[in-house]
PDB file of C-alpha atoms and ligand atoms in Angstrom:
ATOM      1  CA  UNK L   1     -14.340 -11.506 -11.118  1.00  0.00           C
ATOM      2  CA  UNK L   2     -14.131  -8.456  -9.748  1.00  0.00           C
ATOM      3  CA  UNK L   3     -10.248  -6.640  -9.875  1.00  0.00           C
ATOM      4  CA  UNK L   4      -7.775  -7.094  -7.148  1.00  0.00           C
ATOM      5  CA  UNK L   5      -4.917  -5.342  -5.962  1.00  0.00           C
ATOM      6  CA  UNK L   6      -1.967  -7.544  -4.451  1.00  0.00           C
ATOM      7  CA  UNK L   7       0.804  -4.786  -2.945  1.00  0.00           C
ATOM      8  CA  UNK L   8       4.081  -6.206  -1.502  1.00  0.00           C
ATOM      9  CA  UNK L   9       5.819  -3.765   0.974  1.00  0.00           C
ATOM     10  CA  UNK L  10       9.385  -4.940   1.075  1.00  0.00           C
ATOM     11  CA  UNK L  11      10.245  -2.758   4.019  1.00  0.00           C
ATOM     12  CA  UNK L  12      14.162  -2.843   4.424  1.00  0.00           C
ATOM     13  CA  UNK L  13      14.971  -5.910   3.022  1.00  0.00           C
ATOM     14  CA  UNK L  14      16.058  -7.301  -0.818  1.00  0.00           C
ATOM     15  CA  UNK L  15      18.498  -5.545  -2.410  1.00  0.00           C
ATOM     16  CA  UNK L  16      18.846  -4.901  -6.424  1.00  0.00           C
ATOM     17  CA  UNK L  17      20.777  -7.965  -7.113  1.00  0.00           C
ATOM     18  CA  UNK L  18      18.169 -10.102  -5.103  1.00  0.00           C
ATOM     19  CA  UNK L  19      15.493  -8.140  -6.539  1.00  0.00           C
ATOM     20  CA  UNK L  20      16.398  -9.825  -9.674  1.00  0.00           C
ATOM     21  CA  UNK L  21      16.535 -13.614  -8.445  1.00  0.00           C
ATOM     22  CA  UNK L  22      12.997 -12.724  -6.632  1.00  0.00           C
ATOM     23  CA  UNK L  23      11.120 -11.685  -9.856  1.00  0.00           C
ATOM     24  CA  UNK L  24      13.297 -14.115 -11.908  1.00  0.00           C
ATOM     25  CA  UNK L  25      11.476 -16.959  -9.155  1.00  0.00           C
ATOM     26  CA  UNK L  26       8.292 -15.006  -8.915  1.00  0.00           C
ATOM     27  CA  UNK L  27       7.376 -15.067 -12.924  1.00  0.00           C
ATOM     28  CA  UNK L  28       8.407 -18.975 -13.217  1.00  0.00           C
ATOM     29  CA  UNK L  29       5.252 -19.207 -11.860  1.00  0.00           C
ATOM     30  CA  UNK L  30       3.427 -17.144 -14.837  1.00  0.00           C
ATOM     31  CA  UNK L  31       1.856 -14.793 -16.109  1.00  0.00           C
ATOM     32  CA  UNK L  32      -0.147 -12.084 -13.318  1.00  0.00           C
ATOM     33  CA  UNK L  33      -4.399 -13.148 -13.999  1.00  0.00           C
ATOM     34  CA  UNK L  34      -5.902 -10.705 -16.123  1.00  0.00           C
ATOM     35  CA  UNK L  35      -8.028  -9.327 -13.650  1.00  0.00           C
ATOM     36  CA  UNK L  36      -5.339  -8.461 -10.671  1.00  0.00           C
ATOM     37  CA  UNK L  37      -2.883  -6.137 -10.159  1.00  0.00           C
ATOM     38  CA  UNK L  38       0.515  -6.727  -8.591  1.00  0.00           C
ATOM     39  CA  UNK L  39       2.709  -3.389  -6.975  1.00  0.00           C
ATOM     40  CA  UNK L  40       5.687  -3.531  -5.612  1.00  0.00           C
ATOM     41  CA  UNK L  41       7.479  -1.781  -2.463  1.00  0.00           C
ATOM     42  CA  UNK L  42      11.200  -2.492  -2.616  1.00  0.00           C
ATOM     43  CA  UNK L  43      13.468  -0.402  -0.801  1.00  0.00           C
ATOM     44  CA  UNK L  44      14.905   2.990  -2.834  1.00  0.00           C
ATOM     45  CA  UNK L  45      18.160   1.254  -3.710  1.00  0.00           C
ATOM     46  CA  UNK L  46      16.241  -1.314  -5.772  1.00  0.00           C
ATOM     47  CA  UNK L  47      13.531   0.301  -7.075  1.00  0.00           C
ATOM     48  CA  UNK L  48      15.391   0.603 -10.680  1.00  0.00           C
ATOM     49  CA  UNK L  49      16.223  -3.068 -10.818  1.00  0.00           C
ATOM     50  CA  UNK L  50      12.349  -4.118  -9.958  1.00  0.00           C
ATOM     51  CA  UNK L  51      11.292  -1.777 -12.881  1.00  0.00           C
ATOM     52  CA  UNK L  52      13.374  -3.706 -14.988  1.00  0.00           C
ATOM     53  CA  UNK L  53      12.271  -6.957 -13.791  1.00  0.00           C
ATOM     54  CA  UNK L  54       8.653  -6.588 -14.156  1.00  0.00           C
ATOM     55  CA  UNK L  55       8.910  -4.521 -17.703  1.00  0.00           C
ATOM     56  CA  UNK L  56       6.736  -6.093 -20.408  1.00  0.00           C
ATOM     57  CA  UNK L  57       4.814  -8.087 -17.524  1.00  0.00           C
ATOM     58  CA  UNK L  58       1.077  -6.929 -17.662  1.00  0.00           C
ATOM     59  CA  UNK L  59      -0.354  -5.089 -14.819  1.00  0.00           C
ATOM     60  CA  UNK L  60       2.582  -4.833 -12.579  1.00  0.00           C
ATOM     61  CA  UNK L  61       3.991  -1.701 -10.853  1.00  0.00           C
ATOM     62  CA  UNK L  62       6.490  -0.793  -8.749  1.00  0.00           C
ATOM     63  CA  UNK L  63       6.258   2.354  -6.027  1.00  0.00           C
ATOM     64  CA  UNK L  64       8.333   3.944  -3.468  1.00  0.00           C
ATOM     65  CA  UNK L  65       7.878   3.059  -0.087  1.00  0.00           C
ATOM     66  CA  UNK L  66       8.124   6.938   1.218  1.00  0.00           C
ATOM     67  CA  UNK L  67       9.566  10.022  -0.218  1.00  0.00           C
ATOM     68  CA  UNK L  68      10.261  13.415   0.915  1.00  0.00           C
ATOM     69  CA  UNK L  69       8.048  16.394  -0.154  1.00  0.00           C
ATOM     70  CA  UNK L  70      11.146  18.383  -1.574  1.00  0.00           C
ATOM     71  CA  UNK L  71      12.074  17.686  -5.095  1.00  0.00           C
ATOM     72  CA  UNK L  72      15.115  17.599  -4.865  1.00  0.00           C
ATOM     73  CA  UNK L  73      18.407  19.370  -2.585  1.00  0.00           C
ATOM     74  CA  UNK L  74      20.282  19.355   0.281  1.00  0.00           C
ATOM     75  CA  UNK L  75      18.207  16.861   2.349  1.00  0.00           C
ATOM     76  CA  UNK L  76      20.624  13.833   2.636  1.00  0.00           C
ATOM     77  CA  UNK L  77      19.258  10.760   2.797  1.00  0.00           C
ATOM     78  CA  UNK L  78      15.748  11.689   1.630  1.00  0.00           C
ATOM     79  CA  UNK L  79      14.254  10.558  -1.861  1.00  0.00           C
ATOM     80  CA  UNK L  80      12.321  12.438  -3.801  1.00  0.00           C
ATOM     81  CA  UNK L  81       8.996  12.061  -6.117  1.00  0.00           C
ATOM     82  CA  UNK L  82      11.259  13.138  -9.146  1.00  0.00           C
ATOM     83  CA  UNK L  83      14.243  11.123  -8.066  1.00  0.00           C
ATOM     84  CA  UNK L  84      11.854   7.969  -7.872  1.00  0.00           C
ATOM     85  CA  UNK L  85       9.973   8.434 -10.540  1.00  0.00           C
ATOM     86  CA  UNK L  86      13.151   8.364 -12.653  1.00  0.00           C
ATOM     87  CA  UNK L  87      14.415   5.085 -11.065  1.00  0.00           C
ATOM     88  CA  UNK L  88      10.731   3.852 -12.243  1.00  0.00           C
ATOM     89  CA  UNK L  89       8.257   3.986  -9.851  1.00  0.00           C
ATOM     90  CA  UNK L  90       4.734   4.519 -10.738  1.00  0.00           C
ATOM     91  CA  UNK L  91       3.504   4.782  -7.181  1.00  0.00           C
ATOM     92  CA  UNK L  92       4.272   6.089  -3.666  1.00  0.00           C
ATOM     93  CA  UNK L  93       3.375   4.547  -0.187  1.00  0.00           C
ATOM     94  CA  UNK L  94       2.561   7.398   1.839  1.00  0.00           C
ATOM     95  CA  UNK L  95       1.896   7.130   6.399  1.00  0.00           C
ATOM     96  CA  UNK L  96       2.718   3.988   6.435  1.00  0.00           C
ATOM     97  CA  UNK L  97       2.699   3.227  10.155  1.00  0.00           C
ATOM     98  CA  UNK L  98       6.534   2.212  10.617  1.00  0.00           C
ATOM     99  CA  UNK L  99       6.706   5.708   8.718  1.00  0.00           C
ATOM    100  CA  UNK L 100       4.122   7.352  11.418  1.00  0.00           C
ATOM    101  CA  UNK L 101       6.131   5.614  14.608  1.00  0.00           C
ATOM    102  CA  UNK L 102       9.538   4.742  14.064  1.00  0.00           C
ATOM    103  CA  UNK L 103      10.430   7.745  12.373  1.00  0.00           C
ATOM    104  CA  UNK L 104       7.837   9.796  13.937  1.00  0.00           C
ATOM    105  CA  UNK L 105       5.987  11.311  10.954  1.00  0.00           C
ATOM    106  CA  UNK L 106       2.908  13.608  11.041  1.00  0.00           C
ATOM    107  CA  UNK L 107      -0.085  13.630   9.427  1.00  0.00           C
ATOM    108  CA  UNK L 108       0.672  16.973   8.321  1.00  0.00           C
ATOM    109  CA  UNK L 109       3.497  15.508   6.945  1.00  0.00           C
ATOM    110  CA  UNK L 110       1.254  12.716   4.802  1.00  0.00           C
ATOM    111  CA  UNK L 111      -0.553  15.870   2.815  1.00  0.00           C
ATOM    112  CA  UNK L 112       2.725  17.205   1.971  1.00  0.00           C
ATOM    113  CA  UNK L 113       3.740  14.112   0.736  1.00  0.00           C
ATOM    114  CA  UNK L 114       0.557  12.918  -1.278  1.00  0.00           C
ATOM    115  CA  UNK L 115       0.600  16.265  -2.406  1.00  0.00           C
ATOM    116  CA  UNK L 116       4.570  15.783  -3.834  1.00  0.00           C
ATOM    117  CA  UNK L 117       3.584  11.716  -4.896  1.00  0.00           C
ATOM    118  CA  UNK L 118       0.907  13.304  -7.420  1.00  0.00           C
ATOM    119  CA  UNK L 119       3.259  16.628  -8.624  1.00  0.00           C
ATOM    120  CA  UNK L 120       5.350  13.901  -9.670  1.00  0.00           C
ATOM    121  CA  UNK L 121       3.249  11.908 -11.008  1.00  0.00           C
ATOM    122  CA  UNK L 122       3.011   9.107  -8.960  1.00  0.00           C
ATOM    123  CA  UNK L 123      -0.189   7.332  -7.106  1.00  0.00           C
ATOM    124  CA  UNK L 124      -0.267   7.652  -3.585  1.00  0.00           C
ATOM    125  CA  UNK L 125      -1.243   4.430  -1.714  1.00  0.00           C
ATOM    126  CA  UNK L 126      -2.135   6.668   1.577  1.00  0.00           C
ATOM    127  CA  UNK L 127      -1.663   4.285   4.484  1.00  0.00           C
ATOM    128  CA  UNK L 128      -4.388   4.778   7.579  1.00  0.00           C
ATOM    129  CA  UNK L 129      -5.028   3.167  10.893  1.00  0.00           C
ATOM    130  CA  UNK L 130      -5.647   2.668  14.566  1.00  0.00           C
ATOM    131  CA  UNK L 131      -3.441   2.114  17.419  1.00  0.00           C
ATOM    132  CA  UNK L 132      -4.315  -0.532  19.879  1.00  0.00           C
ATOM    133  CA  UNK L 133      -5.422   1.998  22.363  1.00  0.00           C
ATOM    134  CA  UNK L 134      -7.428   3.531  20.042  1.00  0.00           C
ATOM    135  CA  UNK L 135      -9.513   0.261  18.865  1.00  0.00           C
ATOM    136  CA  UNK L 136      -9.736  -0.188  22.423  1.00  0.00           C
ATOM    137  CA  UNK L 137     -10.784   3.426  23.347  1.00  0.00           C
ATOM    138  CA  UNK L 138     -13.756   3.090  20.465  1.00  0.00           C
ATOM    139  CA  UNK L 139     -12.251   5.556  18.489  1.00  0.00           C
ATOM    140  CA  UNK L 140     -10.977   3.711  15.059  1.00  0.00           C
ATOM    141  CA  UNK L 141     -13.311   5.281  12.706  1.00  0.00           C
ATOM    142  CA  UNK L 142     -12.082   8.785  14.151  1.00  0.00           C
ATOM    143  CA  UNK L 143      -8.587   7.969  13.742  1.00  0.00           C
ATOM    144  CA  UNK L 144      -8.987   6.749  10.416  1.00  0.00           C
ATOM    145  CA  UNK L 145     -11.014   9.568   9.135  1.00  0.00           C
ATOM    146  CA  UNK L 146      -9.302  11.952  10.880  1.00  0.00           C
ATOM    147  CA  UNK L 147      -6.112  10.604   9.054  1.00  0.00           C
ATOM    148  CA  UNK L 148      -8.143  10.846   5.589  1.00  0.00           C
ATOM    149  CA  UNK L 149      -8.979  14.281   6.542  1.00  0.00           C
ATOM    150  CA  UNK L 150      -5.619  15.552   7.302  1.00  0.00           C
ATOM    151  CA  UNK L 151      -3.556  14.152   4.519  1.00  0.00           C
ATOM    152  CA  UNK L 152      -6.627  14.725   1.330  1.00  0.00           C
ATOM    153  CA  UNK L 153      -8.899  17.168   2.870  1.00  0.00           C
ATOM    154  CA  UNK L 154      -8.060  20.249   1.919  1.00  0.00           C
ATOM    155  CA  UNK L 155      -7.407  18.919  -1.479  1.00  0.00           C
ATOM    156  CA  UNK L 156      -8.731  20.964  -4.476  1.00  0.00           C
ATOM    157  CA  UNK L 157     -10.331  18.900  -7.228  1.00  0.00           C
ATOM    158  CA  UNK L 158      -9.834  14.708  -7.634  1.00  0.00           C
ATOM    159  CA  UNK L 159      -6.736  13.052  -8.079  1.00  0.00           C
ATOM    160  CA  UNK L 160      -5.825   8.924  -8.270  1.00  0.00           C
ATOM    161  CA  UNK L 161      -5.306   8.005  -4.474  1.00  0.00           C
ATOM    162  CA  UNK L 162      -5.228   4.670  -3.027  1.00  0.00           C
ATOM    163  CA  UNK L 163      -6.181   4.489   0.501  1.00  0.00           C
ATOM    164  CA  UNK L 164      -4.176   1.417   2.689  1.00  0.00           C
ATOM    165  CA  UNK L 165      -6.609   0.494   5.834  1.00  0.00           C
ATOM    166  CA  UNK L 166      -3.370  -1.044   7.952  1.00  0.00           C
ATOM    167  CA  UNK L 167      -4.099  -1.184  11.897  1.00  0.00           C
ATOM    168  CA  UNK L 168      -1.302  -0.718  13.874  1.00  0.00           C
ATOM    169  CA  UNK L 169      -1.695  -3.636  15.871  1.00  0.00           C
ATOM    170  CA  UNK L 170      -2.038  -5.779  12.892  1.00  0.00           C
ATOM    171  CA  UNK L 171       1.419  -4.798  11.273  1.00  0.00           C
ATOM    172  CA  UNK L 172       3.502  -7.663  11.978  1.00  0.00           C
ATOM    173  CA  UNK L 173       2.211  -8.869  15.110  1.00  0.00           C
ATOM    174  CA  UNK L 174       0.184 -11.938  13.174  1.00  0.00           C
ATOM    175  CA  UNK L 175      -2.951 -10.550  14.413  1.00  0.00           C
ATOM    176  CA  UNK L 176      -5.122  -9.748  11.743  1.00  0.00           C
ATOM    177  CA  UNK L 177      -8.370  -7.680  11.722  1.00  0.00           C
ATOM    178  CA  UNK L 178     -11.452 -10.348  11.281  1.00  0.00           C
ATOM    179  CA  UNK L 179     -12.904 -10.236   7.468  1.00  0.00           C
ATOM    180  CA  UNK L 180     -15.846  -8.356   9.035  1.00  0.00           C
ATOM    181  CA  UNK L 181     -14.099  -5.610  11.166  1.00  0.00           C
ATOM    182  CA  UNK L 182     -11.653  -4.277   8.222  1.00  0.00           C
ATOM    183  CA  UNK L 183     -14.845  -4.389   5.889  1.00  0.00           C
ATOM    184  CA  UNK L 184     -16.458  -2.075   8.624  1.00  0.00           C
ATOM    185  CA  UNK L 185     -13.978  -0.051   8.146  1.00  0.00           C
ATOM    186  CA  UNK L 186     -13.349   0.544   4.340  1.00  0.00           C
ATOM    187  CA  UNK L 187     -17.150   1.115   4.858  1.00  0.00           C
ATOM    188  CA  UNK L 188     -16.051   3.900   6.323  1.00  0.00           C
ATOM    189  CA  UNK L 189     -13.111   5.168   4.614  1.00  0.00           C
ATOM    190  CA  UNK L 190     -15.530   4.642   1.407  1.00  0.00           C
ATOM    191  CA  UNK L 191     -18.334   7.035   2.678  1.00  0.00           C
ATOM    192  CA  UNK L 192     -15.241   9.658   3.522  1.00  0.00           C
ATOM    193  CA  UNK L 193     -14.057   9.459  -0.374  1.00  0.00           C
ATOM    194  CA  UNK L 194     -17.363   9.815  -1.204  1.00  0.00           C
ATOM    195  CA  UNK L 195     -18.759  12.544   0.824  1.00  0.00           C
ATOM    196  CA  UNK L 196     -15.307  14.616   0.429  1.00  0.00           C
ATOM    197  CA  UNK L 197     -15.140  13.978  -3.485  1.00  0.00           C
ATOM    198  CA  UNK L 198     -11.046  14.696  -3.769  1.00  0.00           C
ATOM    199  CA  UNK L 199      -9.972  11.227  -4.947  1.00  0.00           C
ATOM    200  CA  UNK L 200     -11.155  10.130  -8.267  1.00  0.00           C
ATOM    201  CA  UNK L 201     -13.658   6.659  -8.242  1.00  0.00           C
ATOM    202  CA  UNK L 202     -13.075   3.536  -8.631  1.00  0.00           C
ATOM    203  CA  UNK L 203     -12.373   4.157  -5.013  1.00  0.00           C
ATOM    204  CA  UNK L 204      -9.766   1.146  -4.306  1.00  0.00           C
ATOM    205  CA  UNK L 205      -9.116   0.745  -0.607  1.00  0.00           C
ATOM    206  CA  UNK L 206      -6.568  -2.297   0.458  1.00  0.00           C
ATOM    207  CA  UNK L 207      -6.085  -4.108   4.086  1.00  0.00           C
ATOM    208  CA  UNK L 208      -3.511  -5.002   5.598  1.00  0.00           C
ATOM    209  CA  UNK L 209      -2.113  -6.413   8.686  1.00  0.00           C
ATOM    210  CA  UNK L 210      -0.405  -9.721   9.197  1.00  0.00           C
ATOM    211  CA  UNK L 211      -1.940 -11.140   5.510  1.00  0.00           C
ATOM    212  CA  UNK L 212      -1.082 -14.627   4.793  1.00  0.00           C
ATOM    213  CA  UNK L 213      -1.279 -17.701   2.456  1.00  0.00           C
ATOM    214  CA  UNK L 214      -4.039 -18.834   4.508  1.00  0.00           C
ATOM    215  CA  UNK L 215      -6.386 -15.206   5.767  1.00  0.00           C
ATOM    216  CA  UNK L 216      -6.439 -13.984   1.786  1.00  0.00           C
ATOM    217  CA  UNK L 217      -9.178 -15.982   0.943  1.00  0.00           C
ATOM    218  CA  UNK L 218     -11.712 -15.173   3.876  1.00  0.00           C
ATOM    219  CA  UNK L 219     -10.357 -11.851   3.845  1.00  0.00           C
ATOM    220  CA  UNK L 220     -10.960 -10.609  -0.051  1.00  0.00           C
ATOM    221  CA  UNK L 221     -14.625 -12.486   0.565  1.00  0.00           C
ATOM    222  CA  UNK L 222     -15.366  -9.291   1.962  1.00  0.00           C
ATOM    223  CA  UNK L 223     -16.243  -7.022  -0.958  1.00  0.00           C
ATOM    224  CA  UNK L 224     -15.627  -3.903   0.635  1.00  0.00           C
ATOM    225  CA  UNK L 225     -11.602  -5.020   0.199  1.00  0.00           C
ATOM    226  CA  UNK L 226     -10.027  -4.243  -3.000  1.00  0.00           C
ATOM    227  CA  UNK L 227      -7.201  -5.867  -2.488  1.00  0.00           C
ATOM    228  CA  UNK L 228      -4.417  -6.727   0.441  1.00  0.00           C
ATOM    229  CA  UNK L 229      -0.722  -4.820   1.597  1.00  0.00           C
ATOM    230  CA  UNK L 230       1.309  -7.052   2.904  1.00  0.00           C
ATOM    231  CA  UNK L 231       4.610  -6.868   4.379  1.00  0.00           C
ATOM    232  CA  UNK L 232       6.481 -10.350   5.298  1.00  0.00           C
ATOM    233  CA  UNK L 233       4.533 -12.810   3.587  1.00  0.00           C
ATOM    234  CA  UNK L 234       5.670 -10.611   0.239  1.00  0.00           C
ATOM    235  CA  UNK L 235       9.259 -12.085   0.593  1.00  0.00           C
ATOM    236  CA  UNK L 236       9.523 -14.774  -0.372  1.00  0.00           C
ATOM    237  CA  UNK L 237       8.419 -15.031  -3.913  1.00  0.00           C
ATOM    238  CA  UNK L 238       7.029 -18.475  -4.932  1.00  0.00           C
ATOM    239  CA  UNK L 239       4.756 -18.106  -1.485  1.00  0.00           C
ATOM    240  CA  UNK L 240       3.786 -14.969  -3.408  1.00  0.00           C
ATOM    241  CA  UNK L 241       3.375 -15.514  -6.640  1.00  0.00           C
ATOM    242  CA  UNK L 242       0.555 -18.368  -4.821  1.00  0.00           C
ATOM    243  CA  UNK L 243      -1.117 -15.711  -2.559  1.00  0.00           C
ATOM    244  CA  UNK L 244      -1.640 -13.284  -5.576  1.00  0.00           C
ATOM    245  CA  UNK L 245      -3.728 -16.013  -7.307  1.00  0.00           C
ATOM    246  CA  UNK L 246      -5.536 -17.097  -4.336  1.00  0.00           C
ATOM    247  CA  UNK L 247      -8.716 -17.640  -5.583  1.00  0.00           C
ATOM    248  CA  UNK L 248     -11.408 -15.642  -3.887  1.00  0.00           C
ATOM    249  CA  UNK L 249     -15.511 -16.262  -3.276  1.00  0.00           C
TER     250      UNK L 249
HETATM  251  C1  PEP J   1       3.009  -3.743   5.896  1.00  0.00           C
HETATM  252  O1  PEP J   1       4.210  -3.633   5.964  1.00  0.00           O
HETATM  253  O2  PEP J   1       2.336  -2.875   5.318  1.00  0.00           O
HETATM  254  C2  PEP J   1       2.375  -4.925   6.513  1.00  0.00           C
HETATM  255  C3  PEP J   1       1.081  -5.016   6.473  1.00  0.00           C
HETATM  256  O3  PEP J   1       3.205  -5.858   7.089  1.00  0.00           O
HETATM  257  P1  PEP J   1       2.810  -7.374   7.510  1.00  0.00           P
HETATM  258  O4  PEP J   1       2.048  -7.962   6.351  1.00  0.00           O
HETATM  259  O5  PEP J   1       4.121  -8.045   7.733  1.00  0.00           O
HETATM  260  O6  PEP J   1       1.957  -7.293   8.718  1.00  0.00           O
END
C-alpha cells in the first residue's frame, strides 16, 4: 500500500468547541490506517483545540489555512507562522485559490509566505491551479508551473513542501478533474520538483477539487496522486472518517 495523504480544509466554518464534538465523532470510528496520513485545516480560532483533539492519535496533523509573512506586529487581523505554530500547527496552506481570488493574493505573495511557513517551522502545502479560461485557453501546465516557479523558484537549497494541484473550476463547483487529467498534471508539477531540485523527495503532490465519498476511489487509482484536499466533504466527520479509509486499487 503505498502512503496517502487525506487533508481537510475547513475553510470558515467549525469553531473550537465544535472542533471538539467533530474529532470526538471522527475517532469513534478508529484508529487512522497505518499507512495514511490525516491534516487538518480548521480556521485560526480553532487551531489549538484540533491540536488537542488529535494529540496521541498517530499520523495526524493540524496546519494553518494561511498566514502572513510577518512574524509578528501591528498587522491586525493577520496570523503569523510563530503565532500558529504555538497554537499547534505543524503545517501551513499556502495560494490556496479562495486565498488567490477572494482576497486577491499574489504569487509573489505565496514565496513570501512559504518562505515564513518553513522559518517557522511549518510545511507548506503550496496550493496551484488553473482558471477556467486558462484550461480552456491550453495553458494549465503554464499556469501551474509558472505558479511553482514563482512561489519555490528562487529557493536556495531543499526544504519539505507539499504541492496542492486544486483547479479553480473544481473548488466547490462539484466538477472534478477526470482521474486522468489531474494525473497529467502532477506529471507535470513532478518533473518541475524534479528538474528545479528546491523541495526535498518524496515529492507528495495532492488533488483537489470537488472530492467526494464516491470520486476518491477512481481518483487515488491514479498513482501520480498522493493523496486528496478537500474542502466540504471534510465537514462532516463520520462521512470523513469513511473517505480517509476508502480503499484504493
Ligand atoms: C478546498 O477547499 O481546497 C477544496 C478543494 O474544496 P472542495 O473540496 O469543497 O471543492
Amino acid at each position: 500500500m503505498r502512503p496517502l495523504v487525506f487533508a481537510g480544509n475547513w475553510k470558515m466554518n467549525v469553531g473550537p468547541v465544535e472542533a471538539r464534538e467533530y474529532l470526538r465523532a471522527f475517532f469513534a470510528a478508529g484508529e487512522i490506517p497505518h499507512e495514511r496520513s490525516v491534516w487538518f485545516f480548521p480556521p485560526a480560532v480553532s487551531i489549538e483545540a484540533v491540536a488537542q483533539g488529535i494529540a496521541g492519535h498517530r499520523n495526524v496533523s493540524v496546519g494553518s489555512q494561511d498566514l502572513y509573512w510577518e512574524p509578528k506586529g501591528a498587522f491586525t487581523g493577520a496570523t503569523s507562522g510563530p503565532l500558529a505554530k504555538q497554537s499547534g500547527a505543524r503545517l501551513a496552506l499556502i495560494g490556496h485559490s479562495e486565498r488567490r481570488h477572494v482576497f486577491g493574493e499574489t504569487d509573489a505573495d505565496t514565496e513570501k509566505k512559504v518562505t515564513a511557513a518553513l522559518a517557522a517551522d511549518l510545511q507548506p502545502v503550496l496550493c496551484v491551479g488553473e482558471t477556467l479560461e486558462q484550461r480552456e485557453a491550453g495553458d494549465t501546465l503554464k499556469v501551474v508551473t509558472g505558479q511553482l516557479e514563482a512561489a519555490l523558484g528562487k529557493r536556495d537549497g531543499k526544504a519539505r513542501v507539499t504541492i496542492a494541484y486544486e483547479p479553480v473550476w473544481a473548488i466547490g463547483t462539484g466538477r472534478n478533474a477526470t482521474p486522468q487529467d489531474a494525473a497529467q498534471v502532477h506529471g507535470a508539477i513532478r518533473g518541475w520538483l524534479k528538474d528545479h531540485a528546491v523541495t526535498a523527495a518524496p515529492f507528495v503532490i495532492l488533488y483537489g477539487g470537488s472530492v467526494n465519498l464516491k470520486n476518491t476511489a477512481e481518483l487515488l487509482a491514479e498513482h501520480e496522486l498522493d493523496g486528496v484536499l478537500v474542502g466540504g466533504a471534510s465537514l462532516n466527520p463520520r462521512d470523513w472518517a469513511q473517505l480517509v479509509r476508502t480503499a484504493v486499487a
